[in-house]
Coordinates of C-alpha atoms in Angstrom, one line a residue:
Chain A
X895 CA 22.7 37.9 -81.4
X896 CA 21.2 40.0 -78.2
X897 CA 18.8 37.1 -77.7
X898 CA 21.6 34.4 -77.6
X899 CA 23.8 36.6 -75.4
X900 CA 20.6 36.9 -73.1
X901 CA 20.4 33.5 -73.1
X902 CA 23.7 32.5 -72.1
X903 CA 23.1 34.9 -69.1
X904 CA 20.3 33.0 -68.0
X905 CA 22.1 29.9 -68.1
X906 CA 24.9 31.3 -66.2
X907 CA 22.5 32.3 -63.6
X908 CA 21.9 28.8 -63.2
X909 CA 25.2 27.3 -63.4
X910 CA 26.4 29.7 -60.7
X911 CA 23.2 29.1 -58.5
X912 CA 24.3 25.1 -58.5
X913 CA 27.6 25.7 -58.0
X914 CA 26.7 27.5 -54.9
X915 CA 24.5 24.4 -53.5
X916 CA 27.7 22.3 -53.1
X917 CA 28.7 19.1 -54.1
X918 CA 25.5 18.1 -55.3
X919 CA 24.8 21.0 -57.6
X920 CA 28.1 20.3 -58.9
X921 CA 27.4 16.8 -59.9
X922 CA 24.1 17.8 -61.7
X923 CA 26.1 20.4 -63.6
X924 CA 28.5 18.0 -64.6
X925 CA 25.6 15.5 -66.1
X926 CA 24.4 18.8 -67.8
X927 CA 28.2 19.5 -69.0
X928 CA 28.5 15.9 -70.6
X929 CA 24.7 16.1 -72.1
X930 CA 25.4 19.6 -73.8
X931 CA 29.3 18.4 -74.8
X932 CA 27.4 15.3 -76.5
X933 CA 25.9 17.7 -78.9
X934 CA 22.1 17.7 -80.5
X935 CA 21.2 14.4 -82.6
X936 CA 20.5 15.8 -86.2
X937 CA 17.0 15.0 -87.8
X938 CA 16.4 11.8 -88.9
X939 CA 17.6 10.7 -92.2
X940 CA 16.8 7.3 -94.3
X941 CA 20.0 6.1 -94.6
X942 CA 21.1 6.8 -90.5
X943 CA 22.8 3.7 -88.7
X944 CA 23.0 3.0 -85.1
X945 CA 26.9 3.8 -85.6
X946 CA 26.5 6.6 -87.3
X947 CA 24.5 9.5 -85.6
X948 CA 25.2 12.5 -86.7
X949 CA 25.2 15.4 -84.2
X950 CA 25.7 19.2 -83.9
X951 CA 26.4 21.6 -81.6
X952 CA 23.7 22.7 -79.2
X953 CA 22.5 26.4 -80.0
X954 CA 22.1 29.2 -77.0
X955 CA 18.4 28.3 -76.7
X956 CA 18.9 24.1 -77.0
X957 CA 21.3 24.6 -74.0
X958 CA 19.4 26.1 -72.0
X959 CA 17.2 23.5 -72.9
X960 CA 18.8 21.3 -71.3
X961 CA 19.6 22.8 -68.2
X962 CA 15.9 23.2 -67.5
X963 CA 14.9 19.5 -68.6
X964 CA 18.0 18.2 -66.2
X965 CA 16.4 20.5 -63.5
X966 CA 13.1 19.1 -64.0
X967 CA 13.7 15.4 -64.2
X968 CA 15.4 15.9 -60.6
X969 CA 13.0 18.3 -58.9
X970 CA 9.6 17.0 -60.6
X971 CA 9.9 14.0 -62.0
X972 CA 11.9 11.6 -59.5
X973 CA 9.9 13.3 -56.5
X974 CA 7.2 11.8 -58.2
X975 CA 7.9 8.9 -59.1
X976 CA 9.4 8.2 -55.5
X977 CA 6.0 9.5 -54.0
X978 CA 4.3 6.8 -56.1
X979 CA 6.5 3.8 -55.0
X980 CA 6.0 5.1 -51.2
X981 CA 2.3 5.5 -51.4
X982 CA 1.8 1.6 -53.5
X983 CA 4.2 0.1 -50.1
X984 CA 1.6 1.7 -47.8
X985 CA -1.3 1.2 -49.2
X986 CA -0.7 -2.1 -50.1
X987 CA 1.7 -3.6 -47.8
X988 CA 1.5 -1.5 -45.2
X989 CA 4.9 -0.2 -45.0
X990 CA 4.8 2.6 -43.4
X991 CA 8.8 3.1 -43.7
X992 CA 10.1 2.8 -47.2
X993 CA 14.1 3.4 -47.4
X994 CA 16.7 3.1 -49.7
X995 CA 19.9 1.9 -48.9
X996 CA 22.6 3.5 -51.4
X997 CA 25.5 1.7 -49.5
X998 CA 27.0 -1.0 -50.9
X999 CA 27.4 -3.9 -48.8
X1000 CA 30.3 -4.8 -50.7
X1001 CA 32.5 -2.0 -49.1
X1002 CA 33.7 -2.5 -45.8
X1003 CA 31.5 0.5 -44.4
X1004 CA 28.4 -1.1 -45.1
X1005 CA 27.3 -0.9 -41.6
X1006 CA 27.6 2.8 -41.7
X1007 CA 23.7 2.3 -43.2
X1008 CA 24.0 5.9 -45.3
X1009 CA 19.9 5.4 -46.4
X1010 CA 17.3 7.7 -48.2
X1011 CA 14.0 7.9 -46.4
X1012 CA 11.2 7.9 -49.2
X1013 CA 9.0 9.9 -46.8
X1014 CA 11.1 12.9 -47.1
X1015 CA 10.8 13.3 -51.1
X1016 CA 7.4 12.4 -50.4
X1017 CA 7.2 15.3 -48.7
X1018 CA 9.2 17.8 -51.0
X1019 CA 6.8 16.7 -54.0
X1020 CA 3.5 17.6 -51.9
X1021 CA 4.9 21.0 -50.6
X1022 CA 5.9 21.8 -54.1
X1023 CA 4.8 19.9 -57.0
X1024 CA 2.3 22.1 -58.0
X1025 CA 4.3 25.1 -57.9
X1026 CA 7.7 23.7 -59.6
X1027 CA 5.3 22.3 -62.4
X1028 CA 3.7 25.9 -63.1
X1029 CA 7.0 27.5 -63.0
X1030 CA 8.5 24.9 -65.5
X1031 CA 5.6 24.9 -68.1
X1032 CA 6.3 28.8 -67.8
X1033 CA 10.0 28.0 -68.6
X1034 CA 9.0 25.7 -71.0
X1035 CA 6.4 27.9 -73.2
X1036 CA 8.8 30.6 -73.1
X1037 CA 11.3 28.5 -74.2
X1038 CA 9.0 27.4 -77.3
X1039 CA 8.6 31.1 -78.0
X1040 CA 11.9 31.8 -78.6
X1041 CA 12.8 28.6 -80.3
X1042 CA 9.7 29.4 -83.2
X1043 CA 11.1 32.9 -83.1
X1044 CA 14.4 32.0 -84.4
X1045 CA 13.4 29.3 -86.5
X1046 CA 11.2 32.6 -88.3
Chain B
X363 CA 3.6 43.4 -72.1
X364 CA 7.7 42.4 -71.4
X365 CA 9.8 40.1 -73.7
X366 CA 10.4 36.5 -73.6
X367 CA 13.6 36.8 -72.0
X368 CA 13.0 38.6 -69.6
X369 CA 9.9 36.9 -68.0
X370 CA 12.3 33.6 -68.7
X371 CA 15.2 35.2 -66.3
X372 CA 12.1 36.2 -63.5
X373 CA 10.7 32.6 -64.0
X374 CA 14.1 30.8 -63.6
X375 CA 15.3 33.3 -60.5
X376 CA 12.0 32.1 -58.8
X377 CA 12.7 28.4 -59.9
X378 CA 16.3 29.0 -58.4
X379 CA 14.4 29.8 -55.2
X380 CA 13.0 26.9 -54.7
X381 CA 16.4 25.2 -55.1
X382 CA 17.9 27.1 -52.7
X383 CA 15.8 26.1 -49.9
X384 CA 15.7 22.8 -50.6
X385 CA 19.6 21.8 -51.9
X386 CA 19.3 18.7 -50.0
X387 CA 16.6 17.2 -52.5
X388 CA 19.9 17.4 -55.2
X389 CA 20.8 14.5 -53.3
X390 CA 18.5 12.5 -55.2
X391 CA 20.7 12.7 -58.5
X392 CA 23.0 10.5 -56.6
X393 CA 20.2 8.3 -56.5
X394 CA 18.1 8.2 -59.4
X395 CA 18.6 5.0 -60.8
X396 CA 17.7 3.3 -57.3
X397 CA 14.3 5.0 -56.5
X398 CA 13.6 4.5 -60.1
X399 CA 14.4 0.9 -60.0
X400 CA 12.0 1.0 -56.9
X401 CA 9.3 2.3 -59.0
X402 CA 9.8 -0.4 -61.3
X403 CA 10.2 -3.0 -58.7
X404 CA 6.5 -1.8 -57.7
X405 CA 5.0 -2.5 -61.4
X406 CA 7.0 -5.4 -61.4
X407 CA 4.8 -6.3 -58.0
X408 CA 1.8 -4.9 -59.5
X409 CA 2.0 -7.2 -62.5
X410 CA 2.8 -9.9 -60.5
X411 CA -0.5 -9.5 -58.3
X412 CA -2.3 -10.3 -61.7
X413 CA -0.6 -13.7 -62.5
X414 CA 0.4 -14.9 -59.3
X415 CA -1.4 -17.4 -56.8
X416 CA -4.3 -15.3 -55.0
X417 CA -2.7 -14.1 -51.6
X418 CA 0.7 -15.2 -52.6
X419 CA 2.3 -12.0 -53.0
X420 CA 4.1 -10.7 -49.9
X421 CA 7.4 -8.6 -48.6
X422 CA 10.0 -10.6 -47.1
X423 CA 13.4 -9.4 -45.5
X424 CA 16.9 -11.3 -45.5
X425 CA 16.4 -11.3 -41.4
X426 CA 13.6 -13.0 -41.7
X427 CA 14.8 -15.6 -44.2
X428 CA 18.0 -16.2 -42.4
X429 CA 16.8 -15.7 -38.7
X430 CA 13.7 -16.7 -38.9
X431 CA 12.9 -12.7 -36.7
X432 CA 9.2 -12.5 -36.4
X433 CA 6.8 -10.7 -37.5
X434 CA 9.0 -10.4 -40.8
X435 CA 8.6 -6.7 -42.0
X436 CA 7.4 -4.8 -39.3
X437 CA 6.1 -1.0 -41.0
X438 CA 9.7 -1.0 -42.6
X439 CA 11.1 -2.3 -46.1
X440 CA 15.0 -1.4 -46.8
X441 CA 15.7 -1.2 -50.6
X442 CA 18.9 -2.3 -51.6
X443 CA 20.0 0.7 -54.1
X444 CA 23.2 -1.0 -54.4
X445 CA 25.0 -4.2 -55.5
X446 CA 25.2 -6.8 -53.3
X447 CA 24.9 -10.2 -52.1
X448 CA 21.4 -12.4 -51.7
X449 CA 22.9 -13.4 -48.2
X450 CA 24.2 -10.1 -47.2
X451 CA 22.8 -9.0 -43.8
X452 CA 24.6 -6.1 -44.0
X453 CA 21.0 -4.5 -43.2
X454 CA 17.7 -6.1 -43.5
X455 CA 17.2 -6.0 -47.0
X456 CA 14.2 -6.4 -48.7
X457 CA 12.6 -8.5 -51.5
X458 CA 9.4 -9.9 -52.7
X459 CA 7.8 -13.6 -52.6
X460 CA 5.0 -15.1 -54.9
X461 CA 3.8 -18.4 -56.0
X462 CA 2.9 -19.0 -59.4
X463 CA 2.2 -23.0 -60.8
X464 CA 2.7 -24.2 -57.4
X465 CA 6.4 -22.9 -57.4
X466 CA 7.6 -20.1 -55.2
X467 CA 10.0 -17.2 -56.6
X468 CA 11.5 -14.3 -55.1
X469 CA 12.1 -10.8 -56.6
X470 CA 15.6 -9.4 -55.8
X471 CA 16.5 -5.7 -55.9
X472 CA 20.4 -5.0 -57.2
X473 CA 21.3 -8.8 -56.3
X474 CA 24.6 -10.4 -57.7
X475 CA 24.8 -13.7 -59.9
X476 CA 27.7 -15.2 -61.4
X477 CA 27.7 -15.4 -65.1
X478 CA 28.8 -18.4 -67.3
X479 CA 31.8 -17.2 -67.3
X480 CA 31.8 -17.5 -63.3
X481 CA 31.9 -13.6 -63.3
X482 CA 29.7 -11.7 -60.8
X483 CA 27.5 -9.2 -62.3
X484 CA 24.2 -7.3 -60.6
X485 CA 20.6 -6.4 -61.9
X486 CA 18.6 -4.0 -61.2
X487 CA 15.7 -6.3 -60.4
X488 CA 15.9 -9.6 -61.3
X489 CA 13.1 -12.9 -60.6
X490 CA 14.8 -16.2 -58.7
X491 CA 13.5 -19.9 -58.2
X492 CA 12.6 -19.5 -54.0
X493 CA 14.4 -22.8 -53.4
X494 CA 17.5 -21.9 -55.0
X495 CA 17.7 -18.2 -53.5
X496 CA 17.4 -20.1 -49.9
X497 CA 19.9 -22.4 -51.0
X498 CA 22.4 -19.2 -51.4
X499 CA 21.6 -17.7 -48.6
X500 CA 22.2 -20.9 -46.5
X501 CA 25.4 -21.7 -48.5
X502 CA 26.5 -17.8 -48.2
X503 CA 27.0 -18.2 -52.3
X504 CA 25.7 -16.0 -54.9
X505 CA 23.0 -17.7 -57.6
X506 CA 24.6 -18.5 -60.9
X507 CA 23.2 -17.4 -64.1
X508 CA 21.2 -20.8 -65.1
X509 CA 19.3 -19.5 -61.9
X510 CA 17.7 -15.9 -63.1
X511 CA 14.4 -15.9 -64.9
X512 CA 13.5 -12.9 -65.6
X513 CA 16.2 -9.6 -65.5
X514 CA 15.2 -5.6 -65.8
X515 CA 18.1 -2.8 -66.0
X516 CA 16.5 0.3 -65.1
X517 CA 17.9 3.7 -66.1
X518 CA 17.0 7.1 -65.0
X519 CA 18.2 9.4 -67.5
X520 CA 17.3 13.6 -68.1
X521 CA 18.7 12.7 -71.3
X522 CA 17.9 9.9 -74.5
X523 CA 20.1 6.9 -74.1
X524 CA 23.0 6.0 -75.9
X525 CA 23.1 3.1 -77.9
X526 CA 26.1 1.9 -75.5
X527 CA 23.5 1.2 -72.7
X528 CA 22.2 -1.0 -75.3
X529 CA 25.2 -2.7 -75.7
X530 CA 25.7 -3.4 -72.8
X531 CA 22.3 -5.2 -71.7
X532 CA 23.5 -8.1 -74.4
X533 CA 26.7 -8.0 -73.1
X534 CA 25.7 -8.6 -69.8
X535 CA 23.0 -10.8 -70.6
X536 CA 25.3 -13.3 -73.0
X537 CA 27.1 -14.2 -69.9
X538 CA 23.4 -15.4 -68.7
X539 CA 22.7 -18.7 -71.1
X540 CA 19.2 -19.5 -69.3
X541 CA 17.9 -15.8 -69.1
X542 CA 14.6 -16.1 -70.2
X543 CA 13.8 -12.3 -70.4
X544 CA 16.0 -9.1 -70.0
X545 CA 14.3 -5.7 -70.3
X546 CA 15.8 -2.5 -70.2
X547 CA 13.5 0.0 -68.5
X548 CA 13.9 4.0 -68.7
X549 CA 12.2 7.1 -68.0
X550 CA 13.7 8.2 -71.4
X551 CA 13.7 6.8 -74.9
X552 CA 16.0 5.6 -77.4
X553 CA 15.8 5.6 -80.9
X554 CA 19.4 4.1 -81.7
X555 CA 18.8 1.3 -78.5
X556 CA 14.9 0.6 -80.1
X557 CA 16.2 -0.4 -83.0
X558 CA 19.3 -2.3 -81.8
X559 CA 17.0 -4.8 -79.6
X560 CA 14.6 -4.6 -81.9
X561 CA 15.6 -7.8 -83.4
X562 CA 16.5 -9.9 -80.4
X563 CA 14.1 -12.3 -78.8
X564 CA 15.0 -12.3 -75.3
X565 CA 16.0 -8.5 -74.9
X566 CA 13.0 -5.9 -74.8
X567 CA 12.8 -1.9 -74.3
X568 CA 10.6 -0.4 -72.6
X569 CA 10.6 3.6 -72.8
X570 CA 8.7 6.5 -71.3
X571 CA 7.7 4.5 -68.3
X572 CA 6.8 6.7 -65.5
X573 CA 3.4 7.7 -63.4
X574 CA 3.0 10.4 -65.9
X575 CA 2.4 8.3 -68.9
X576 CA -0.1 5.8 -67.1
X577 CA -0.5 4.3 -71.1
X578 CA 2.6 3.0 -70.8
X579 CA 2.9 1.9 -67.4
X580 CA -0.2 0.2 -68.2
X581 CA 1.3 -1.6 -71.4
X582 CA 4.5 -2.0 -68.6
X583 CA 2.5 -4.0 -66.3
X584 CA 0.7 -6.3 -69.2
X585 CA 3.9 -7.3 -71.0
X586 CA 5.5 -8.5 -67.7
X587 CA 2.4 -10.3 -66.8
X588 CA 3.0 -12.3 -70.2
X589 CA 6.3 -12.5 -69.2
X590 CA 5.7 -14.1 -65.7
X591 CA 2.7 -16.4 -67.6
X592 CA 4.9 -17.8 -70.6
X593 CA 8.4 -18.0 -69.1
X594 CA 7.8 -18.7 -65.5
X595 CA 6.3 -22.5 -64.2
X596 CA 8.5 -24.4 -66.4

């Protein structure tokens, strides 16, 4: 019981730090909120359909889960992947200014030209890839830890 | 030695750091799906490289297909990261060329067709006939379905799919008659959406694909070569 109170503190800790980065931190925590409302898929069983998956509640632990797999796929993984797609244009075609254009050109506003420059997340995952990766394998092995321990 | 939880609250307030000094790099949830489809856009080009007539590859932009502004992509290559029209010059969007059997294609980023049912829908990345993409962009009219080769749906998730994203895909893709090929391409996986497409000839899934399984990307990049070789030419 201490444990899963403990746990839900550290989760708060990160909810709150989001909600203090602003609209942005409050959309990831709403992705996070509809992830953990959707519940854990239960083990699989012979006799499972595609209509019928049967899911639980998320436990303290599983939730927190979560939260650091959502922080992850944002702050590791898609810095990555974006630092791939900018090195392949440069190296082979030379691009030396890869952006992505996230208005629509159906609105009326398209001329406004909000873009993302693929240099700048480039830049972000070589100032701290290494470190964010070491920190979440950290998070991650603890987080093992306490899921064998209450499994025991 | 401490406990678990507390080296976990000292590892996440250190984590929490970071995020505080860079908030701005949240911005990329907004945009997930886009730089992903990017990525993909990049094997796509990669397998493409393999099939396609040596030399024939190249980046194009919709100002240089419409005004003829030379040289075409000077150090700079705008990904459309939302719907749109093949004409649009909204901004100098980008694409990709390529011959392959002595017929020229383009690859389109987040480009609009009209269904059968004469209903517009957009794909993520999707593979063109050159002449009829120049034809649209001269007539200022979006391609129709029997026009798409090749389709992929790309979908950045921090979670599995749903089986509704599945759904979806063949919804979408009934409305395309001709469609030769439609993947569904994730970071993620899907049990429920694997076996649902299972089944299905033109639909395939294709999970886990990201630089950090290079297996997979690998497998990625084969498959749409097969793609390109059986489905593209005739």
């Amino acid at each position: 019981m201490t444990d899963s109170i403990s746990l839900e503190l550290v989760t708060n800790q990160i909810r709150e730090s989001l909600q203090r980065s602003g609209e942005l931190g409050i959309l990831l925590l709403n992705d996070i909120d509809y992830i953990v409302a959707g519940g854990i898929e239960q083990e699989e069983s012979s006799n499972r359909t595609d209509d019928h998956i049967t899911r639980r509640p998320a436990q303290p632990v599983e939730v927190l889960e979560v939260y650091i797999h959502a922080l992850k796929t944002y702050l590791v993984d898609l810095p990555l992947i974006a630092n791939r797609v900018h090195i392949q244009f440069q190296s082979e075609f030379h691009i030396e200014q890869l952006l992505l254009s996230l208005q629509s050109d159906l609105s009326p506003l398209a001329q406004s030209g909000e873009a993302l420059n693929f240099s700048s997340i480039s830049e972000f995952y070589h100032e701290n890839n290494t470190v964010l990766l070491a920190q979440f394998r950290a998070i991650e092995e603890l987080l093992n830890q306490l899921n064998s321990q209450g499994d025991r | 030695m401490s406990d678990p939880i507390s080296e976990l609250k000292a590892k996440v307030d250190s984590l929490l750091k970071v995020i505080s000094t860079n908030v701005k790099i949240l911005q990329m949830r907004k945009s997930g799906d886009a730089i992903y489809a990017a990525y993909v856009f990049g094997l796509v080009l990669q397998a493409v490289q393999r099939v396609a007539t040596p030399g024939s590859v190249s980046l194009k932009s919709i100002n240089q297909a419409i005004l003829s502004t030379k040289p075409p992509v000077q150090g700079t290559f705008i990904i459309r990261g939302a719907p749109g029209y093949i004409y649009s010059t909204a901004q100098d969007y980008g694409y990709a060329q390529f011959e392959y059997s002595k017929i020229m294609y383009e690859i389109h980023m987040g480009v609009r067709y009209f269904g059968s049912s004469k209903v517009l829908h957009e794909f993520d990345i999707s593979i063109i006939d050159a002449r009829d993409a120049k034809k649209c962009r001269i007539q200022s009219q979006c391609p129709s379905s029997a026009k798409t080769k090749i389709v992929f749906e790309c979908k950045f998730y921090s979670d599995k799919l749903g089986i509704e994203l599945g759904r979806e895909l063949v919804g979408l893709v009934s409305d395309f008659r001709g469609l030769k090929v439609a993947r569904l391409v994730t970071n993620s996986s899907s049990e429920s959406v694997r076996k649902y497409l299972k089944d299905r000839v033109t639909y395939k899934l294709n999970e886990s694909v990201t630089p950090a399984n290079p297996e997979v990307e690998e497998e990625f990049i084969k498959a749409i070569a097969d793609d390109l070789r059986n489905r593209l030419g005739s």
